[in-house]
XYZ file of C-alpha atoms in Angstrom:
80
model
C -112.800 -105.122 -162.462
C -114.907 -101.945 -162.525
C -118.253 -101.690 -160.788
C -121.336 -100.908 -162.846
C -123.100 -98.756 -163.779
C -120.514 -96.083 -164.566
C -121.452 -92.672 -165.935
C -119.493 -90.625 -168.480
C -120.092 -87.829 -170.964
C -118.491 -86.319 -174.023
C -116.433 -83.259 -173.077
C -118.752 -81.069 -175.188
C -121.849 -82.407 -173.368
C -123.471 -83.738 -176.567
C -123.847 -87.282 -175.190
C -124.144 -88.872 -171.763
C -123.382 -92.538 -171.198
C -124.428 -95.130 -168.642
C -122.087 -98.078 -168.975
C -124.144 -100.911 -167.533
C -121.540 -103.618 -168.101
C -118.460 -104.353 -170.203
C -120.656 -104.873 -173.274
C -123.818 -102.892 -172.414
C -124.173 -99.150 -172.954
C -127.043 -96.662 -172.763
C -126.484 -93.267 -174.409
C -128.509 -90.077 -174.156
C -127.642 -88.042 -177.240
C -128.615 -84.407 -177.809
C -130.352 -83.828 -181.147
C -131.230 -80.137 -181.268
C -133.271 -79.494 -178.125
C -134.330 -83.147 -177.701
C -132.588 -86.097 -176.082
C -132.553 -89.485 -177.844
C -132.003 -92.699 -175.862
C -129.862 -95.339 -177.585
C -129.201 -98.708 -175.989
C -126.451 -100.910 -177.362
C -125.096 -104.357 -176.658
C -121.552 -104.551 -178.015
C -121.372 -107.549 -180.329
C -118.455 -106.465 -182.532
C -114.930 -105.637 -181.425
C -115.020 -101.878 -182.289
C -118.041 -101.441 -179.981
C -116.269 -103.318 -177.179
C -113.258 -101.001 -177.643
C -115.508 -97.931 -177.532
C -116.960 -99.008 -174.174
C -113.474 -99.834 -172.904
C -112.274 -96.342 -173.929
C -115.194 -94.782 -172.053
C -114.271 -96.707 -168.917
C -110.534 -96.000 -168.930
C -110.911 -92.220 -169.237
C -107.446 -91.946 -170.800
C -108.641 -89.490 -173.411
C -109.657 -85.845 -173.736
C -113.052 -86.515 -175.307
C -114.618 -88.206 -172.271
C -115.232 -86.842 -168.766
C -116.800 -88.177 -165.578
C -120.133 -86.687 -164.525
C -120.647 -84.312 -161.638
C -122.956 -85.515 -158.873
C -125.848 -83.415 -160.207
C -125.304 -84.681 -163.775
C -125.233 -88.289 -162.550
C -128.467 -87.746 -160.616
C -130.105 -86.236 -163.740
C -128.922 -89.128 -165.944
C -130.077 -91.781 -163.466
C -133.483 -90.078 -163.371
C -133.714 -89.809 -167.174
C -132.856 -93.498 -167.574
C -135.191 -94.614 -164.750
C -132.262 -95.958 -162.720
C -133.434 -94.366 -159.470
């Protein structure tokens, strides 16, 4: 069982994710020069699969964060 939170990002850097639990996700999404915070509780199976895909990291579209990126994301989401 993974420990939470876990931090991931899209390979192109357009979104950063804090996976807070197996069905709880917070996303920071770049829209132009602004960042939008989206919080989602997975209630349908496709959303649960999306979070599972983020956690497994068996794909080219998701990457782990560097230490400095994780620190930035924790600060942005008030997790520090």
